[in-house]
mmCIF file with all atom_site columns, C-alpha atoms in Angstrom:
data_model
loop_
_atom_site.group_PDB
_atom_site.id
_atom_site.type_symbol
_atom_site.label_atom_id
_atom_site.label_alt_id
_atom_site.label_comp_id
_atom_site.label_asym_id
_atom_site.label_entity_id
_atom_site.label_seq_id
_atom_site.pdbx_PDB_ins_code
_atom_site.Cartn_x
_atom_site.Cartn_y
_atom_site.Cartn_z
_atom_site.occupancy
_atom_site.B_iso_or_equiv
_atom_site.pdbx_formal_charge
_atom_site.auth_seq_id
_atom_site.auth_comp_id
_atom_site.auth_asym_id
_atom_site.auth_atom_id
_atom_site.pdbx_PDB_model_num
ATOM 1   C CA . UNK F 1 1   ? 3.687   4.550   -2.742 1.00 0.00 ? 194 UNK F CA 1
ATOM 2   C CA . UNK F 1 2   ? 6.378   6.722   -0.958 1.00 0.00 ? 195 UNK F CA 1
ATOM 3   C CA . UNK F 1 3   ? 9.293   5.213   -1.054 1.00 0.00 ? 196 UNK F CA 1
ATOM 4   C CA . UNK F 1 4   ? 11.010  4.243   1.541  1.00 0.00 ? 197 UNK F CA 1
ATOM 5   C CA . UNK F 1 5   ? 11.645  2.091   5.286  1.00 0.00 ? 198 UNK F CA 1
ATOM 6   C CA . UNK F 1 6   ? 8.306   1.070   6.964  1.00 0.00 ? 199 UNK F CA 1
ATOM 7   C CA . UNK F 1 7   ? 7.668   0.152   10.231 1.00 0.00 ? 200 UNK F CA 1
ATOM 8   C CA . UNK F 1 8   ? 4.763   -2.686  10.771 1.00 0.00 ? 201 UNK F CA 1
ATOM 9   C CA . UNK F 1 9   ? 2.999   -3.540  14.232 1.00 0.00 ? 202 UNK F CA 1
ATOM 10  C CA . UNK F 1 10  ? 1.228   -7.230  15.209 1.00 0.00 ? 203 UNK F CA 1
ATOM 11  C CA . UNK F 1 11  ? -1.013  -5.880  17.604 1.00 0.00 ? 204 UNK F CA 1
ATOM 12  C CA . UNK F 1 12  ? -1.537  -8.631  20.407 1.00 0.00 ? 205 UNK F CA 1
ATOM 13  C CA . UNK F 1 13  ? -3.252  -8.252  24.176 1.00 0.00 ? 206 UNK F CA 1
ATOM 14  C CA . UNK F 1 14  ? 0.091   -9.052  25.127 1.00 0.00 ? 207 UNK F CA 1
ATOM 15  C CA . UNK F 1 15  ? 2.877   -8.613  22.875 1.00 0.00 ? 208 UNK F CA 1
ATOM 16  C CA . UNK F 1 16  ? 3.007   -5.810  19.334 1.00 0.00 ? 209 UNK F CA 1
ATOM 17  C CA . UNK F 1 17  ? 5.323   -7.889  16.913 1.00 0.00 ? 210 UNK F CA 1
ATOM 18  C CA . UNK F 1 18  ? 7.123   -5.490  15.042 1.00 0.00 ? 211 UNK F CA 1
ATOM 19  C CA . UNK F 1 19  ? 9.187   -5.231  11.210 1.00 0.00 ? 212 UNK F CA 1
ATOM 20  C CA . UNK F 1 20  ? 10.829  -2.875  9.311  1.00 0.00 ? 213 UNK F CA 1
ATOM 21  C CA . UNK F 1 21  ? 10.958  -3.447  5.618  1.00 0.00 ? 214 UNK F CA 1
ATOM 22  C CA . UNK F 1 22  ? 11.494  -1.158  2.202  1.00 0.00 ? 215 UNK F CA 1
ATOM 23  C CA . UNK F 1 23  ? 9.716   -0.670  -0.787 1.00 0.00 ? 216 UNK F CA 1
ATOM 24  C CA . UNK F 1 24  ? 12.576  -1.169  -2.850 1.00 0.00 ? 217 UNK F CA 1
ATOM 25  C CA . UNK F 1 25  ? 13.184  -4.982  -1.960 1.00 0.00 ? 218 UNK F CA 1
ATOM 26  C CA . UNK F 1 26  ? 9.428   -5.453  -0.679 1.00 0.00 ? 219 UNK F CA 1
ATOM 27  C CA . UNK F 1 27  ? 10.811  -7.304  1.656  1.00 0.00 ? 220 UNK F CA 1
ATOM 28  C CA . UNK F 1 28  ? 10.921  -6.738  5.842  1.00 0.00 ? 221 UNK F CA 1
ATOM 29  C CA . UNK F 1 29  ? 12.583  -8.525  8.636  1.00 0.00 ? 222 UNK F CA 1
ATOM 30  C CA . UNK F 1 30  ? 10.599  -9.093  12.063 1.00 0.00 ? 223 UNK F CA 1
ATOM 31  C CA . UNK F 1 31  ? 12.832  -6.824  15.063 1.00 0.00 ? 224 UNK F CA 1
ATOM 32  C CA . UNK F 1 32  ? 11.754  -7.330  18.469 1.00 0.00 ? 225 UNK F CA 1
ATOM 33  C CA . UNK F 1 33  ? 8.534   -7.336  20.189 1.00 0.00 ? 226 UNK F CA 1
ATOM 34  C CA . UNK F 1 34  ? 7.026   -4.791  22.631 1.00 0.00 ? 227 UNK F CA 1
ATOM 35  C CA . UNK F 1 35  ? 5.155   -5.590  25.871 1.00 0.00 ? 228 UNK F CA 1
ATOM 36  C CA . UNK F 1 36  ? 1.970   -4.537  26.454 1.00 0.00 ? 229 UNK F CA 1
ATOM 37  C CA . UNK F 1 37  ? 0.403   -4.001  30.104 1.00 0.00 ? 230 UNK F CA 1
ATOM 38  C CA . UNK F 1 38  ? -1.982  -1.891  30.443 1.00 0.00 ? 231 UNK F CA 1
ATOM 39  C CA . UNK F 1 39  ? -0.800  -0.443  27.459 1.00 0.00 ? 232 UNK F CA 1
ATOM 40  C CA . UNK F 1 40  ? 1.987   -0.993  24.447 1.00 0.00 ? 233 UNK F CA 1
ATOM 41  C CA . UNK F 1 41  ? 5.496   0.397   25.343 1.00 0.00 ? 234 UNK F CA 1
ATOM 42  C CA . UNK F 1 42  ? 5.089   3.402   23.928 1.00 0.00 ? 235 UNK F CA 1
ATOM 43  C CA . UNK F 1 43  ? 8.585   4.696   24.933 1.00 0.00 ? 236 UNK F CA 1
ATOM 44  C CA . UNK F 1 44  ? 9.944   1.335   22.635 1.00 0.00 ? 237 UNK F CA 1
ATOM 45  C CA . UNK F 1 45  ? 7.191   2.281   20.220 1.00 0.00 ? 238 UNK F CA 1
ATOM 46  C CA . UNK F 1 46  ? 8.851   5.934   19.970 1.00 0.00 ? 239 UNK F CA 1
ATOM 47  C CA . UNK F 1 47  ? 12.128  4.411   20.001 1.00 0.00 ? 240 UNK F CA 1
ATOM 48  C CA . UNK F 1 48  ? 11.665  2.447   16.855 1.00 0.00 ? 241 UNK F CA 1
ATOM 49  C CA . UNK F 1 49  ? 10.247  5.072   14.958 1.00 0.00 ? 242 UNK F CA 1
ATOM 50  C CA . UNK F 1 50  ? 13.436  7.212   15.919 1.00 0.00 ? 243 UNK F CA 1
ATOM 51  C CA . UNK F 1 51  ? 15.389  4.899   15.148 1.00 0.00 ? 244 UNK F CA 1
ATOM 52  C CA . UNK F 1 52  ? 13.693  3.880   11.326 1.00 0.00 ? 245 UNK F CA 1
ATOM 53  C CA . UNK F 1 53  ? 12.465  7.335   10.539 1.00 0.00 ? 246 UNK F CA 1
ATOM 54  C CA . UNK F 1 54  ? 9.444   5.567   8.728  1.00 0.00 ? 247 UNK F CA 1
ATOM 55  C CA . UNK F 1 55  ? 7.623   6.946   5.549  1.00 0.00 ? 248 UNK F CA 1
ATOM 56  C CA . UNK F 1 56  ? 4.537   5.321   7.107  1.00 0.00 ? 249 UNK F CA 1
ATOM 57  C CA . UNK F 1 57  ? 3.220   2.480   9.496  1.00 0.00 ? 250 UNK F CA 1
ATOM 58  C CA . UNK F 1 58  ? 1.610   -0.374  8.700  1.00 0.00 ? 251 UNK F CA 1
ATOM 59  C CA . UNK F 1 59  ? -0.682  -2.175  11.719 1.00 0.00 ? 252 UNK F CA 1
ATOM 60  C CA . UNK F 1 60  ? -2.378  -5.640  11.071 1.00 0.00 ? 253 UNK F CA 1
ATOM 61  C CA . UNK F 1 61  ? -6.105  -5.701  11.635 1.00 0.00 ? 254 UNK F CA 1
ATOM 62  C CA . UNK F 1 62  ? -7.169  -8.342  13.231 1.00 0.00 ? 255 UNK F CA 1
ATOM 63  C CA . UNK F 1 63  ? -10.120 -10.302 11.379 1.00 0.00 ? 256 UNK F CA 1
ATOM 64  C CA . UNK F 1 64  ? -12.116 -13.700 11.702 1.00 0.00 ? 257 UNK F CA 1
ATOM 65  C CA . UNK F 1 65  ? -11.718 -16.088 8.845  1.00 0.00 ? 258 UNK F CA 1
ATOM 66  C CA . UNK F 1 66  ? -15.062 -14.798 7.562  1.00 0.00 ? 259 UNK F CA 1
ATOM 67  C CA . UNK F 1 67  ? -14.349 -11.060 8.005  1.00 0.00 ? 260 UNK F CA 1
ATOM 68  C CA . UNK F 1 68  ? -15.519 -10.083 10.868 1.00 0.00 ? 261 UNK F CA 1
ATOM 69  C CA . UNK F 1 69  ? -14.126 -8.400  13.931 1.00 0.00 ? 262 UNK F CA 1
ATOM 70  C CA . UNK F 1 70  ? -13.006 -10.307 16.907 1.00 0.00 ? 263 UNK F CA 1
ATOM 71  C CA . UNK F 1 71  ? -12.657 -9.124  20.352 1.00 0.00 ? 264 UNK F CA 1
ATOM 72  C CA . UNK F 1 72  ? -9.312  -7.586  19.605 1.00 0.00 ? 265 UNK F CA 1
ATOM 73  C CA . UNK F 1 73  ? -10.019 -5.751  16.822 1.00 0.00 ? 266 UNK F CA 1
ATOM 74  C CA . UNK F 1 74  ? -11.416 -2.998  17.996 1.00 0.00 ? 267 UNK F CA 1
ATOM 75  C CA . UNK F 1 75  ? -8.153  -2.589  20.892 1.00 0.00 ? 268 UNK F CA 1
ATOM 76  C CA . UNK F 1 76  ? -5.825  -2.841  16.905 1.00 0.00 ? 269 UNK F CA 1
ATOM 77  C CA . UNK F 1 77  ? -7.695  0.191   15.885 1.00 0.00 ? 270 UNK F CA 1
ATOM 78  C CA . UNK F 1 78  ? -7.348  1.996   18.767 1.00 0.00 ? 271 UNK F CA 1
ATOM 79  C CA . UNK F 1 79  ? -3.439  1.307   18.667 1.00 0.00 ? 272 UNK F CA 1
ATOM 80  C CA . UNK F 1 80  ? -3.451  2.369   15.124 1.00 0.00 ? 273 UNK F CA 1
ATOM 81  C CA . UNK F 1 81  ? -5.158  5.829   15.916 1.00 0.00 ? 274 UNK F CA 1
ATOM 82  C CA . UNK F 1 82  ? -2.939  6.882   19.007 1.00 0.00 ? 275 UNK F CA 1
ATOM 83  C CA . UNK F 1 83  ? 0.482   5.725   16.759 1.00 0.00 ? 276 UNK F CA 1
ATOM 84  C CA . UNK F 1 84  ? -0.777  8.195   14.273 1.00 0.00 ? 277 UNK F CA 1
ATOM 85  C CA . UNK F 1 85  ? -1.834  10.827  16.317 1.00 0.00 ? 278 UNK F CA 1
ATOM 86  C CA . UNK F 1 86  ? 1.495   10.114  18.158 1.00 0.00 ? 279 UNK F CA 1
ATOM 87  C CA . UNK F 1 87  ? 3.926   10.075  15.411 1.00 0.00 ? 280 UNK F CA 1
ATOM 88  C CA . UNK F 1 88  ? 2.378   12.480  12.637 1.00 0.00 ? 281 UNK F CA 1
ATOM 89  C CA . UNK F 1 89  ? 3.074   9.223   10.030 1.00 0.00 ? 282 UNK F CA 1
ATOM 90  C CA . UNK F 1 90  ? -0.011  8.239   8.488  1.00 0.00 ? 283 UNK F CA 1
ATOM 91  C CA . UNK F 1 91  ? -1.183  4.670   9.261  1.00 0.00 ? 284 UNK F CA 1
ATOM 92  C CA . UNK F 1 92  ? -2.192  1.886   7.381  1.00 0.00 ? 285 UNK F CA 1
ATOM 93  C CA . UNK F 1 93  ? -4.392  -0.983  8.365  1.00 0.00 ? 286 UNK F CA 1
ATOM 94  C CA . UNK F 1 94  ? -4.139  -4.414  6.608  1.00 0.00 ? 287 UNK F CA 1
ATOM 95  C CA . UNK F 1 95  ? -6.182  -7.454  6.843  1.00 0.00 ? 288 UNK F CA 1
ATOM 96  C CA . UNK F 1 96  ? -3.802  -9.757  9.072  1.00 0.00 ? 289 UNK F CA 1
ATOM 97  C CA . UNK F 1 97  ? -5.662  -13.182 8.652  1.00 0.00 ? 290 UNK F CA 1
ATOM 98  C CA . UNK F 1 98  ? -3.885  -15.981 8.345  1.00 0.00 ? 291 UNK F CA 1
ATOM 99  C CA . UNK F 1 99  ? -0.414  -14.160 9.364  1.00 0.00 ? 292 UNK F CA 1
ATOM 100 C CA . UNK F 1 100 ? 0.123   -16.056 12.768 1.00 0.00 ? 293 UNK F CA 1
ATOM 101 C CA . UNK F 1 101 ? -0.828  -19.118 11.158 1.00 0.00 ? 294 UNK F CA 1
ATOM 102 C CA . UNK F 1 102 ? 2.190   -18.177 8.405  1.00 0.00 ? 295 UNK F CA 1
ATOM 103 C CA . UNK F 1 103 ? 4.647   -16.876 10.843 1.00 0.00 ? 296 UNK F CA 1
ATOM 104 C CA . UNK F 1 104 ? 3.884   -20.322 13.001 1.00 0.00 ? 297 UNK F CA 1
ATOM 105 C CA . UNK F 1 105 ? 4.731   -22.474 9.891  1.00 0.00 ? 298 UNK F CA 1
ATOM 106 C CA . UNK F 1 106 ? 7.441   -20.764 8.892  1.00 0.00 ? 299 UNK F CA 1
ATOM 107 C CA . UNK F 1 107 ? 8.874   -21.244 12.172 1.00 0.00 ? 300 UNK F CA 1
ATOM 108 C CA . UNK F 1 108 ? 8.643   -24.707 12.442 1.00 0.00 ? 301 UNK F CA 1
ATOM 109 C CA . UNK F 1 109 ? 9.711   -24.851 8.893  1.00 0.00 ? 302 UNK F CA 1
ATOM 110 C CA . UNK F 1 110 ? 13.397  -22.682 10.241 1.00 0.00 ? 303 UNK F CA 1
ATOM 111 C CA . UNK F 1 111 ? 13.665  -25.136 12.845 1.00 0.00 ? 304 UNK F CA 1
ATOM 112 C CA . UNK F 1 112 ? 12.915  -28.517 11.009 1.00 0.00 ? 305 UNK F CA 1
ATOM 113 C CA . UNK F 1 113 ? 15.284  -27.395 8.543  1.00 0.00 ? 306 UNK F CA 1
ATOM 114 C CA . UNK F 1 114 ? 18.268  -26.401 10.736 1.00 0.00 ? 307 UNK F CA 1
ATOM 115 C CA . UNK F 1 115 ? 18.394  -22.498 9.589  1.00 0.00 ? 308 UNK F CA 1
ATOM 116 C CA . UNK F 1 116 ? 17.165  -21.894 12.685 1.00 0.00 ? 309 UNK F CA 1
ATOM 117 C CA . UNK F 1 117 ? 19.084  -23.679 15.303 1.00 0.00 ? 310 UNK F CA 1
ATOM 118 C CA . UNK F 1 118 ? 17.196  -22.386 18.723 1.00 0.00 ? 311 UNK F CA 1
ATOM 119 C CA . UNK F 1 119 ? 14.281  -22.950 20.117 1.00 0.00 ? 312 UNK F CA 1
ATOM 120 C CA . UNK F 1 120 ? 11.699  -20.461 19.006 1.00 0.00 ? 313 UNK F CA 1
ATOM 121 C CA . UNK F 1 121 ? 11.200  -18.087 21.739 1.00 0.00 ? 314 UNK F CA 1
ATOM 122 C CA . UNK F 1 122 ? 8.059   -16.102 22.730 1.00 0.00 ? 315 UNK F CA 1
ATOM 123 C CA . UNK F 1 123 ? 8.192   -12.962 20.572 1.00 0.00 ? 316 UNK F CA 1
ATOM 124 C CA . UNK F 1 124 ? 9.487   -14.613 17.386 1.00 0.00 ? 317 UNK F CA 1
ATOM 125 C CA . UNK F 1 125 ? 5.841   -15.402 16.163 1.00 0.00 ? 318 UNK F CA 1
ATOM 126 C CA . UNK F 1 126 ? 4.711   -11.779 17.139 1.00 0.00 ? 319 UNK F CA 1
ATOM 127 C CA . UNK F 1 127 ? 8.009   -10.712 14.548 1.00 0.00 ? 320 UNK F CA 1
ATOM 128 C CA . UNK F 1 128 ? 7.190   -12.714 11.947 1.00 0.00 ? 321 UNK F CA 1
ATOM 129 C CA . UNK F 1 129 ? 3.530   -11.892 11.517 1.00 0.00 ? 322 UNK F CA 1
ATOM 130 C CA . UNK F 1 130 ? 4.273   -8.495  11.599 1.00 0.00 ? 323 UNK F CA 1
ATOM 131 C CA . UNK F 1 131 ? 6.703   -9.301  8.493  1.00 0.00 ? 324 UNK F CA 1
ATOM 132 C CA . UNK F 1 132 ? 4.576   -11.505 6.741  1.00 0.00 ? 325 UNK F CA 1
ATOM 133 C CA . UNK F 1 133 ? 2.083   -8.200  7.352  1.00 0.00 ? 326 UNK F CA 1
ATOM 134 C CA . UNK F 1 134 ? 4.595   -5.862  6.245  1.00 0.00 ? 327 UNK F CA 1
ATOM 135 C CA . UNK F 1 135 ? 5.512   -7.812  2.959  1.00 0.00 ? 328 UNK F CA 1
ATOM 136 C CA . UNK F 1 136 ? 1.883   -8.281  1.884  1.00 0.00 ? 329 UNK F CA 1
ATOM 137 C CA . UNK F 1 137 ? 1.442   -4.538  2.326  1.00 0.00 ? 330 UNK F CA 1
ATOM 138 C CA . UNK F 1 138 ? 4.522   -3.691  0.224  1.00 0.00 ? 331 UNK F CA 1
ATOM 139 C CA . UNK F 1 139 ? 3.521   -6.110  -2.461 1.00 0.00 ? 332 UNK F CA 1
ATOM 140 C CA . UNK F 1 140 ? -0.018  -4.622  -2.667 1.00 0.00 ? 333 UNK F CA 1
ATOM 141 C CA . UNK F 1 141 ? 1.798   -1.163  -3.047 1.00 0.00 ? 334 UNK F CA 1
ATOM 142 C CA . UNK F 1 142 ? 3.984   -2.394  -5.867 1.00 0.00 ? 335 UNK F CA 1
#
């Protein structure tokens, strides 16, 4: 593995959760999510990867509990092909199953414990898949 910052995308119909992380810690912290329309923000897409310089990007791949694709896998891979072809970076894809389900429970788990004293907003889940993404991917590397 290079070493290095990485940038990780939670692709969603309506919302790309995003993290930056490092292989030297192997660990990532969710930053905010991007809308998508008709299509992601690719101007806050470009943004963050100016702003991280990335070795590489990670995207979550969206997968049924058995494996197989869902309806928005397909969209994930397309997202993953024009961030490559637009950035140069290579990109990796990792099984995402289970993520939201993490990123919900360790939500609730914030909030039930007081370190997080708001109310989780929309966006937060989208971040902290995209960590719990990002961190898997850095441990596999490790």
């Amino acid at each position: 593995m290079i070493g290095g910052t990485y940038l990780a995308f939670d692709y969603g119909s309506k919302r790309i959760g995003t993290a930056v992380g490092d292989s030297l810690t192997q660990t990532a912290r969710p930053l905010a999510a991007i809308a998508v329309h008709a299509q992601p923000d690719w101007a806050a897409v470009d943004k963050l990867i100016h702003e991280w310089r990335p070795a590489a990007l990670i995207v979550g791949l969206p997968l049924d509990e058995d494996g197989s694709e869902q309806a928005i896998t397909e969209p994930a891979r397309r997202f993953a092909r024009s961030l490559q072809q637009r950035s140069g970076l290579q990109v990796h894809l990792i099984d995402e199953r289970y993520s939201s389900r993490a990123a919900d429970y360790e939500l609730r788990d914030a909030r039930s414990s007081g370190r997080m004293n708001r109310r989780v907003r929309k966006g937060d889940r989208d971040g902290q898949a995209a960590r719990i993404v990002l961190e898997q991917w850095l441990a596999e590397q490790g």
